[in-house]
CSV table of C-alpha atoms in Angstrom, one decimal:
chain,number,residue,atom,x,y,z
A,1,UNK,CA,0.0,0.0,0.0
A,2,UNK,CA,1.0,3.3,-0.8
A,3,UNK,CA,1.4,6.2,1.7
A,4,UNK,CA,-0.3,9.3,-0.3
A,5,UNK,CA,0.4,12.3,2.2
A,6,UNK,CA,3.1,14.4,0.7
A,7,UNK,CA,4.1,15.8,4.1
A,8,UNK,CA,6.8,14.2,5.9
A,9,UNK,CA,5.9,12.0,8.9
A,10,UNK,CA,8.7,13.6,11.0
A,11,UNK,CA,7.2,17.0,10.6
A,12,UNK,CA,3.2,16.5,10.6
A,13,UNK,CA,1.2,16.9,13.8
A,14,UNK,CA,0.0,13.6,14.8
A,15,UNK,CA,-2.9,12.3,16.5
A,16,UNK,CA,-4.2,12.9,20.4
A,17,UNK,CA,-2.6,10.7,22.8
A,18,UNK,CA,-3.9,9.7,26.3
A,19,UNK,CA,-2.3,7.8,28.9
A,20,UNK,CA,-2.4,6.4,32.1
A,21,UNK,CA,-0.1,5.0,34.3
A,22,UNK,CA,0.1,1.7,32.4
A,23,UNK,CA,-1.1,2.6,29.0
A,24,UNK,CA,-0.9,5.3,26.2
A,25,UNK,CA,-3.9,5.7,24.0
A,26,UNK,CA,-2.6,6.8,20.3
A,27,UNK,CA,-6.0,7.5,18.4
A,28,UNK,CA,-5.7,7.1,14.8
A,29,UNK,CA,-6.5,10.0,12.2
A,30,UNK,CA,-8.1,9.7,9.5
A,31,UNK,CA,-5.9,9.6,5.7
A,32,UNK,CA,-7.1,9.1,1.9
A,33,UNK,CA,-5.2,6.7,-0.1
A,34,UNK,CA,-4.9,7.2,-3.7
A,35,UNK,CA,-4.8,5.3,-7.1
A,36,UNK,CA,-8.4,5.0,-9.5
A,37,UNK,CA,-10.4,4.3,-6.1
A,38,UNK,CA,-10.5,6.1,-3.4
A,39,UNK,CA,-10.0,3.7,0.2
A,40,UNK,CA,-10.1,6.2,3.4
A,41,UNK,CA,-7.7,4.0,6.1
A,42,UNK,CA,-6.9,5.1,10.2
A,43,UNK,CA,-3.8,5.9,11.3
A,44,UNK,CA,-1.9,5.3,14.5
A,45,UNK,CA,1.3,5.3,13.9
A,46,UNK,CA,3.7,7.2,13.0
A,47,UNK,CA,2.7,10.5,15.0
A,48,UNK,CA,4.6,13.2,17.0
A,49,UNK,CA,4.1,11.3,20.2
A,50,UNK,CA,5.3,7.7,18.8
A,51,UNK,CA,7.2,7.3,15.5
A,52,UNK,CA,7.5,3.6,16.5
A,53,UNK,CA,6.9,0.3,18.8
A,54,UNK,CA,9.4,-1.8,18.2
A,55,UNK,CA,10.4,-1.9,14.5
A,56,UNK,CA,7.1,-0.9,13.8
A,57,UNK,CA,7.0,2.3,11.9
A,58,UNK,CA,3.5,2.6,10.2
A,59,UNK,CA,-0.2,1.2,10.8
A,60,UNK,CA,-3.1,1.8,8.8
A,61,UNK,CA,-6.0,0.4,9.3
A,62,UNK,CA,-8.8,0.5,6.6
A,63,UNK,CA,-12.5,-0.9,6.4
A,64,UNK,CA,-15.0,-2.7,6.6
A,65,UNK,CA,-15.9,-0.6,3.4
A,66,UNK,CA,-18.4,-1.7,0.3
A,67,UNK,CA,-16.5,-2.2,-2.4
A,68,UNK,CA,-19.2,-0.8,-4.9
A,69,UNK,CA,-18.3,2.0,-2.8
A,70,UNK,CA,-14.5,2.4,-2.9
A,71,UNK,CA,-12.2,-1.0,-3.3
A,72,UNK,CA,-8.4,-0.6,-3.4
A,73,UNK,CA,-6.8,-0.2,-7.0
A,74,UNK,CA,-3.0,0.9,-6.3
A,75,UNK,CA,-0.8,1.2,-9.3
A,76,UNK,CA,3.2,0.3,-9.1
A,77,UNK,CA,4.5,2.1,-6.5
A,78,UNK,CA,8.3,2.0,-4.7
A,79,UNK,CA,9.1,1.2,-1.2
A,80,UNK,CA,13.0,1.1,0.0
A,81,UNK,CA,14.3,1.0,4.0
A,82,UNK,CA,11.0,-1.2,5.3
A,83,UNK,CA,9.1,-4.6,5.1
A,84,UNK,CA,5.8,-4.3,4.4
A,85,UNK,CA,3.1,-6.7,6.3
A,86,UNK,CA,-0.6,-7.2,4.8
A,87,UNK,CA,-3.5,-9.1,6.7
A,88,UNK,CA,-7.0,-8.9,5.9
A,89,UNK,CA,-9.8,-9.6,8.2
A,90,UNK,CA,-12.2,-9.5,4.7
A,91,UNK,CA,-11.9,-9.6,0.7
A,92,UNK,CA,-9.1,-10.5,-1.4
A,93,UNK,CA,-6.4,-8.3,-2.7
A,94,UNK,CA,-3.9,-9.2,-6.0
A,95,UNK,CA,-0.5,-8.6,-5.6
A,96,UNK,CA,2.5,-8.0,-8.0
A,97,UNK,CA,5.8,-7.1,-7.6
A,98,UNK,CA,9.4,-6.0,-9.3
A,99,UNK,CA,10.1,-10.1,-8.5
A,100,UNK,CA,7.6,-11.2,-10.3
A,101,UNK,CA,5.6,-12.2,-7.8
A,102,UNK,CA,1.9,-12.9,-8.3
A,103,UNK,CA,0.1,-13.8,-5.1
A,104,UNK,CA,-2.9,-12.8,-3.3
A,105,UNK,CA,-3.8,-11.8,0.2
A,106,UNK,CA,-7.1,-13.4,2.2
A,107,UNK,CA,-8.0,-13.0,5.3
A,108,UNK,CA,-5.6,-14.7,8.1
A,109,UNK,CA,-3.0,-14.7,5.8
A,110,UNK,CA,0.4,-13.3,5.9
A,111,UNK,CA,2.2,-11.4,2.8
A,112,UNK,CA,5.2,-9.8,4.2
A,113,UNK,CA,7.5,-7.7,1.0
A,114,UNK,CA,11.2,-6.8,1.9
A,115,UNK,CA,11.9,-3.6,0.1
A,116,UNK,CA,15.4,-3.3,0.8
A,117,UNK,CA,17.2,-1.5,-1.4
A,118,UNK,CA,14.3,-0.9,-3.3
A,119,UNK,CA,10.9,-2.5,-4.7
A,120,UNK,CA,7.6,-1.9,-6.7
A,121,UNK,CA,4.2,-3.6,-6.3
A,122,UNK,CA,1.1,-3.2,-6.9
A,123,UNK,CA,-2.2,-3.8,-5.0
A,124,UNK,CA,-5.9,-4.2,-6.5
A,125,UNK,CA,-9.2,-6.0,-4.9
A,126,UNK,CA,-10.3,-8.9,-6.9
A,127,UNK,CA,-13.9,-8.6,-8.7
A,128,UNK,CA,-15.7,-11.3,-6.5
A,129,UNK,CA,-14.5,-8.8,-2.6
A,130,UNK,CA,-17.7,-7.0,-2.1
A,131,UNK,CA,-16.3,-5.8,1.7
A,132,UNK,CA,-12.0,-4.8,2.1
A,133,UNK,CA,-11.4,-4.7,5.8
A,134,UNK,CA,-8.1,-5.0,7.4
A,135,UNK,CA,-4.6,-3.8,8.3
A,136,UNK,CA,-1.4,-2.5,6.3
A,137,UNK,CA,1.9,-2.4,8.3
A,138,UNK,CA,5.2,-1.0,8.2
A,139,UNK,CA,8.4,-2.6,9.5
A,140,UNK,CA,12.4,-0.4,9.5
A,141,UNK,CA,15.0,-2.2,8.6
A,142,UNK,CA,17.7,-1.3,11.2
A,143,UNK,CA,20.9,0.6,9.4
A,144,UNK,CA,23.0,-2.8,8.6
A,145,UNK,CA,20.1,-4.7,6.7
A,146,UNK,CA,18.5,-1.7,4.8
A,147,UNK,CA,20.1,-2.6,2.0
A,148,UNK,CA,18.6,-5.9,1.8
A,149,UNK,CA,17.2,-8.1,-1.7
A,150,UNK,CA,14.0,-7.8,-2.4
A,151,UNK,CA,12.0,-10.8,-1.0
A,152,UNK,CA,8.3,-12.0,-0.6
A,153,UNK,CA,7.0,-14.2,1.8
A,154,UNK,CA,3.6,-15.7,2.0
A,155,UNK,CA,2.8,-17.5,5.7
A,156,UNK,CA,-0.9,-18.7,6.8
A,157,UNK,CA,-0.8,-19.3,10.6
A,158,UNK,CA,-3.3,-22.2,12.2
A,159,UNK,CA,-5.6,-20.1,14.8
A,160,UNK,CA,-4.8,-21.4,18.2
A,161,UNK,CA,-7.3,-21.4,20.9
A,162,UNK,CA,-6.7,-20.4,24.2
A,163,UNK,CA,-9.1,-19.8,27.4
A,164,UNK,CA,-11.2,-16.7,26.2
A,165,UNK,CA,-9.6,-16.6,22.8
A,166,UNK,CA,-8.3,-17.3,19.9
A,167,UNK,CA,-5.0,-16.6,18.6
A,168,UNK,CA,-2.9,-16.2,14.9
A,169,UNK,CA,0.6,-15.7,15.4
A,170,UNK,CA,1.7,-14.2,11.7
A,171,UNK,CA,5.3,-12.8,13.7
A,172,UNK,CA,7.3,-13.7,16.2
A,173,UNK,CA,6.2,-16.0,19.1
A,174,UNK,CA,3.2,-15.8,21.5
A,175,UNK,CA,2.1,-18.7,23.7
A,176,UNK,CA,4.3,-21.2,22.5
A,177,UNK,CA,3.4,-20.4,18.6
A,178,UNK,CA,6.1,-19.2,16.5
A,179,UNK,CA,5.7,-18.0,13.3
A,180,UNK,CA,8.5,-19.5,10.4
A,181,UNK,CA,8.3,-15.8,8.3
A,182,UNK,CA,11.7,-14.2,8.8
A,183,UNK,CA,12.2,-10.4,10.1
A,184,UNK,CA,15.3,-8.3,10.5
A,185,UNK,CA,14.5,-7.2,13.8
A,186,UNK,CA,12.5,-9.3,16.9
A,187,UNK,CA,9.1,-8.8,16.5
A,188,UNK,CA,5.9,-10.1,17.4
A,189,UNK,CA,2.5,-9.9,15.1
A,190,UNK,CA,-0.9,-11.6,16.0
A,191,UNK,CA,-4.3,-11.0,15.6
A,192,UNK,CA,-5.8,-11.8,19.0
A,193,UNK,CA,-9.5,-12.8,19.0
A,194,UNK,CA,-11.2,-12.3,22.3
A,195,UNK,CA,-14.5,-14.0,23.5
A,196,UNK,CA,-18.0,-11.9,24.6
A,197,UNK,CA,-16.9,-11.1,28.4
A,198,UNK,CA,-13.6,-12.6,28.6
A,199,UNK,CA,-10.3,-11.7,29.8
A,200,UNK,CA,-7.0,-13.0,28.4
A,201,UNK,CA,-4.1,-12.7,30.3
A,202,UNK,CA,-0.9,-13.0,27.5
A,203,UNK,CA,2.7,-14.0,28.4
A,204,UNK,CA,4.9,-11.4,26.7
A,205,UNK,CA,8.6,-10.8,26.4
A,206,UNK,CA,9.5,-7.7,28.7
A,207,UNK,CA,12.2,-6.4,26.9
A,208,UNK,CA,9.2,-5.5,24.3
A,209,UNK,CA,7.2,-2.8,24.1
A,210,UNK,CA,3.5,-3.7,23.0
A,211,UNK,CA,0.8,-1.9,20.7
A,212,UNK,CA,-2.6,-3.5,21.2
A,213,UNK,CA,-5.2,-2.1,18.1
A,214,UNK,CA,-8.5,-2.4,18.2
A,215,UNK,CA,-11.1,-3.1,15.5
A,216,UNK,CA,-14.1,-4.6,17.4
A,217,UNK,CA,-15.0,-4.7,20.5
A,218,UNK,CA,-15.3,-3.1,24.1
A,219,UNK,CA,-11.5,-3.4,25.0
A,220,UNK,CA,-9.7,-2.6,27.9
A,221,UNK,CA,-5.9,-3.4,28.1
A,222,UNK,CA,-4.4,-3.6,31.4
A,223,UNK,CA,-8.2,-2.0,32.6
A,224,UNK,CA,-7.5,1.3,30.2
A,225,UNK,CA,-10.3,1.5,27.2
A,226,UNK,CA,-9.0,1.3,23.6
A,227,UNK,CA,-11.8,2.0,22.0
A,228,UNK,CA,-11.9,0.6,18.3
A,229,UNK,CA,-9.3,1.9,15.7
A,230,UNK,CA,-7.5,3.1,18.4
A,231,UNK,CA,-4.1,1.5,20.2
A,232,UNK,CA,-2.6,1.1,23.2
A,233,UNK,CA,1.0,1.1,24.0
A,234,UNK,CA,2.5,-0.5,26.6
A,235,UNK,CA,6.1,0.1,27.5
A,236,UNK,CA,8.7,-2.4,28.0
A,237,UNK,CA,9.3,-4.0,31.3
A,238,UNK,CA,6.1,-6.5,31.7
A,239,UNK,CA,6.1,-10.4,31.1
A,240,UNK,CA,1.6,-9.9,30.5
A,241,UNK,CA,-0.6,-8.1,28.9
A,242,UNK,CA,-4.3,-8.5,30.2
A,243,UNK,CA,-7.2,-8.2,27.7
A,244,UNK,CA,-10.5,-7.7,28.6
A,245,UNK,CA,-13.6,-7.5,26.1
A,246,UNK,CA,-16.8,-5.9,27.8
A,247,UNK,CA,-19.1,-5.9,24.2
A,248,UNK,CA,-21.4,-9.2,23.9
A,249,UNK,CA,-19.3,-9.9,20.7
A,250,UNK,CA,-16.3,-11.2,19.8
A,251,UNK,CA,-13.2,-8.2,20.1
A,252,UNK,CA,-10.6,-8.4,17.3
A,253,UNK,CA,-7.1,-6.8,18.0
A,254,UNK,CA,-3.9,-6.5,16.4
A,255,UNK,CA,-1.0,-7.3,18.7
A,256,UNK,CA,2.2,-5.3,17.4
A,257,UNK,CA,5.8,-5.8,19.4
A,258,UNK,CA,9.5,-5.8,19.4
A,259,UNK,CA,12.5,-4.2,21.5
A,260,UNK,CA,12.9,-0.8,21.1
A,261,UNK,CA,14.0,0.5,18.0
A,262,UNK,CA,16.8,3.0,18.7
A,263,UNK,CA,17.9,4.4,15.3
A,264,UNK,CA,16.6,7.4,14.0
A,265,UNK,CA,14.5,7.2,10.8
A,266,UNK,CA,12.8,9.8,8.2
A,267,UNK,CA,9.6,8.2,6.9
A,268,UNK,CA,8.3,10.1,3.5
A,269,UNK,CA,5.6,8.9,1.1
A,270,UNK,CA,6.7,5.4,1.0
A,271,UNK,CA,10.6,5.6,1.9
A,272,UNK,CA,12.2,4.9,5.4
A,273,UNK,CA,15.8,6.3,5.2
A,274,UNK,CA,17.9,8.5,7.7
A,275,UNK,CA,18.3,11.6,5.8
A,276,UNK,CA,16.7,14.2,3.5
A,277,UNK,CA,19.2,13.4,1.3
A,278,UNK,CA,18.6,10.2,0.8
A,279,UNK,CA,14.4,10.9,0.1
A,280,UNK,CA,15.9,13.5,-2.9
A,281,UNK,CA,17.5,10.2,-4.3
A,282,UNK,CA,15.1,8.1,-4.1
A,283,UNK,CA,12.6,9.9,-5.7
A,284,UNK,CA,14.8,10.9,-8.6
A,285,UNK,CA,15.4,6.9,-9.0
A,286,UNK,CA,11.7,5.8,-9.0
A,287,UNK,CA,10.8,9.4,-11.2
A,288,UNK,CA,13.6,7.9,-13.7
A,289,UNK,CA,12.0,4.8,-13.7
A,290,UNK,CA,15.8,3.3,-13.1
A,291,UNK,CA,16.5,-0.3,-12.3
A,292,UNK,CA,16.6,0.1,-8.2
A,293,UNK,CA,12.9,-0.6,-7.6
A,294,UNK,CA,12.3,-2.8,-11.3
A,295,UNK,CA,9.3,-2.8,-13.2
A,296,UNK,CA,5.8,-4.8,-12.0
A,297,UNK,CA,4.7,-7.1,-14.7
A,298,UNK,CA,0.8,-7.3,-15.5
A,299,UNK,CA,-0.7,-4.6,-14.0
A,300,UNK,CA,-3.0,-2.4,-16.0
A,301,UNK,CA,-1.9,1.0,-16.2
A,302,UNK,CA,0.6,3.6,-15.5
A,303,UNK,CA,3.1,3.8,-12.0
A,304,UNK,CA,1.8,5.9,-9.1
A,305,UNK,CA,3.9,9.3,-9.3
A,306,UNK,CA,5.9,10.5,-6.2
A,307,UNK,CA,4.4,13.7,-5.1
A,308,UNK,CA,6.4,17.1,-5.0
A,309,UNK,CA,9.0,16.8,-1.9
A,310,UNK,CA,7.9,19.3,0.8
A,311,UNK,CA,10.3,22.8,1.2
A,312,UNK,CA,11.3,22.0,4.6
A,313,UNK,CA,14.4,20.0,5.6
A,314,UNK,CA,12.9,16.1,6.6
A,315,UNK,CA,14.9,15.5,10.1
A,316,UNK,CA,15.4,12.2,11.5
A,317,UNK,CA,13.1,11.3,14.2
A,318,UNK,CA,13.0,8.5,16.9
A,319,UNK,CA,10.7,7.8,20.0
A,320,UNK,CA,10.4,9.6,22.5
A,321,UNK,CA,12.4,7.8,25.7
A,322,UNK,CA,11.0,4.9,26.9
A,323,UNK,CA,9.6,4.9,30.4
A,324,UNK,CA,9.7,1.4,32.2
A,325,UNK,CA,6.0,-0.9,32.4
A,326,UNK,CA,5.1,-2.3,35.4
A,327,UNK,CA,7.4,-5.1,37.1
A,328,UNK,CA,6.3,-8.3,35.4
């Protein structure tokens, strides 16, 4: 997926935050997305008070929308610096890529694409998804790997049922599951499912920090609300996370984590690098149509165009500094 706002993320204002002693609340704002259809998606992070949770550097979360009235048609567009991580809780999207790829994301499964260096893909709804619902995440690729070949990886994780829920691991490990898709950085990734009026108690690793995002349900995290499309972070320093759904329906949640990510990044359009510089170059390279991000085979229509880099400077930014959860 393509990030259409042509300011950078280390200089826009971000969304409110709200926290309590345990928990900070990041609510989500509200961004279009380009290409022939319009697809209006949430998003939580990056903003002013947390560029990242672990490696995690971007999370958008789009739907349920009709797709009679707005599916997702993206044309070719790059990525360098990041992985990108696409799971769908509804409809089917077609992907291409610069490696020929031709795959296709459905619900509860994984497509993870390592830009590395540098990549192009494309994204469309197929013509039998009549609802697109779910998320789009980012993942920086610390300094040493950034430079990585292009790879794709396609992983469909069994739902494991624990008391009160339901688990998929698509990342990293949680309760014993461990997921085989390979990551740069430690990171975990699962959608968590919990039952009408249940509570879920979640062994974690405490040297991560912890995003929790909601997208049904009446959710409190460590008995703070997160109401839907919004996410809690939890610093690092706790071995649980307790997850309560109130609603008489099931809660779905997207569990993002990893140890903090301690370089500083600049995050424009769809670039993750560590200096204006570097943005200039990049755009020049995919504007050339030069052989760093490679051409996407059978897709319908022109490349997405970078927009016009903003006036100002684009400083690196990193996270604020960590304060310490509760013992675990």
């Amino acid at each position: 997926m393509s990030n259409q706002e042509a300011v950078s993320e280390a200089v826009r204002c971000g969304a409110d935050a709200r926290s309590t002693d345990r928990v900070e609340v990041l609510s989500a704002r509200e961004v279009p997305l380009g290409g022939t259809r319009a697809l209006q998606v949430r998003r939580t992070i990056p903003q002013r008070a947390r560029t990242l949770i672990g490696a995690w550097c971007f999370a958008d979360h789009y739907g349920p929308v009709e797709v009679t009235a707005g599916g997702m048609d993206m044309p070719p567009h790059p990525h360098t610096g990041l992985q990108t991580v696409s799971w769908l809780f509804s409809g089917t999207i077609e992907h291409r890529d610069s490696l020929g790829t031709h795959s296709y994301i459905r619900p509860g499964e994984l497509n993870l694409m390592t830009g590395g260096r540098g990549i192009a893909h494309s994204e469309v709804s197929t013509a039998d998804t009549t609802r697109l619902h779910g998320v789009q995440l980012w993942v920086a690729l610390p300094d040493a790997d950034r430079d990585a070949a292009r790879n794709f990886q396609h992983h469909v994780p069994e739902p494991v049922r624990i008391e009160g829920a339901e688990l998929r691991v698509f990342l990293g490990s949680l309760h014993g599951e461990t997921s085989p898709v390979r990551t740069f950085t430690p990171l975990l990734g699962a959608q968590v499912d919990v039952e009408p009026h249940a509570t879920v108690t979640l062994r974690v690793d405490p040297g991560f920090e912890h995003g929790l995002l909601v997208d049904a349900g009446d959710v409190r995290l460590e008995g703070t609300p997160v109401p839907a499309a919004e996410l809690g972070y939890v610093a690092p320093g706790v071995g649980t996370l307790t997850v309560t759904n109130h609603a008489d329906t099931p809660a779905r949640t997207i569990l993002l984590g990893g140890p903090p990510f301690e370089e500083e990044i600049v995050m424009w359009w769809n670039f993750v690098v560590r200096d204006h510089a570097e943005i200039l170059q990049a755009r020049q390279d995919w504007e050339a149509a030069s052989g760093r991000f490679g051409s996407v085979e059978g897709y319908h229509g022109q490349p997405l165009p970078a927009p016009p880099v903003p006036d100002a400077i684009m400083t690196p930014r990193r996270n604020p500094p960590v304060r310490t959860g509760r013992p675990s």
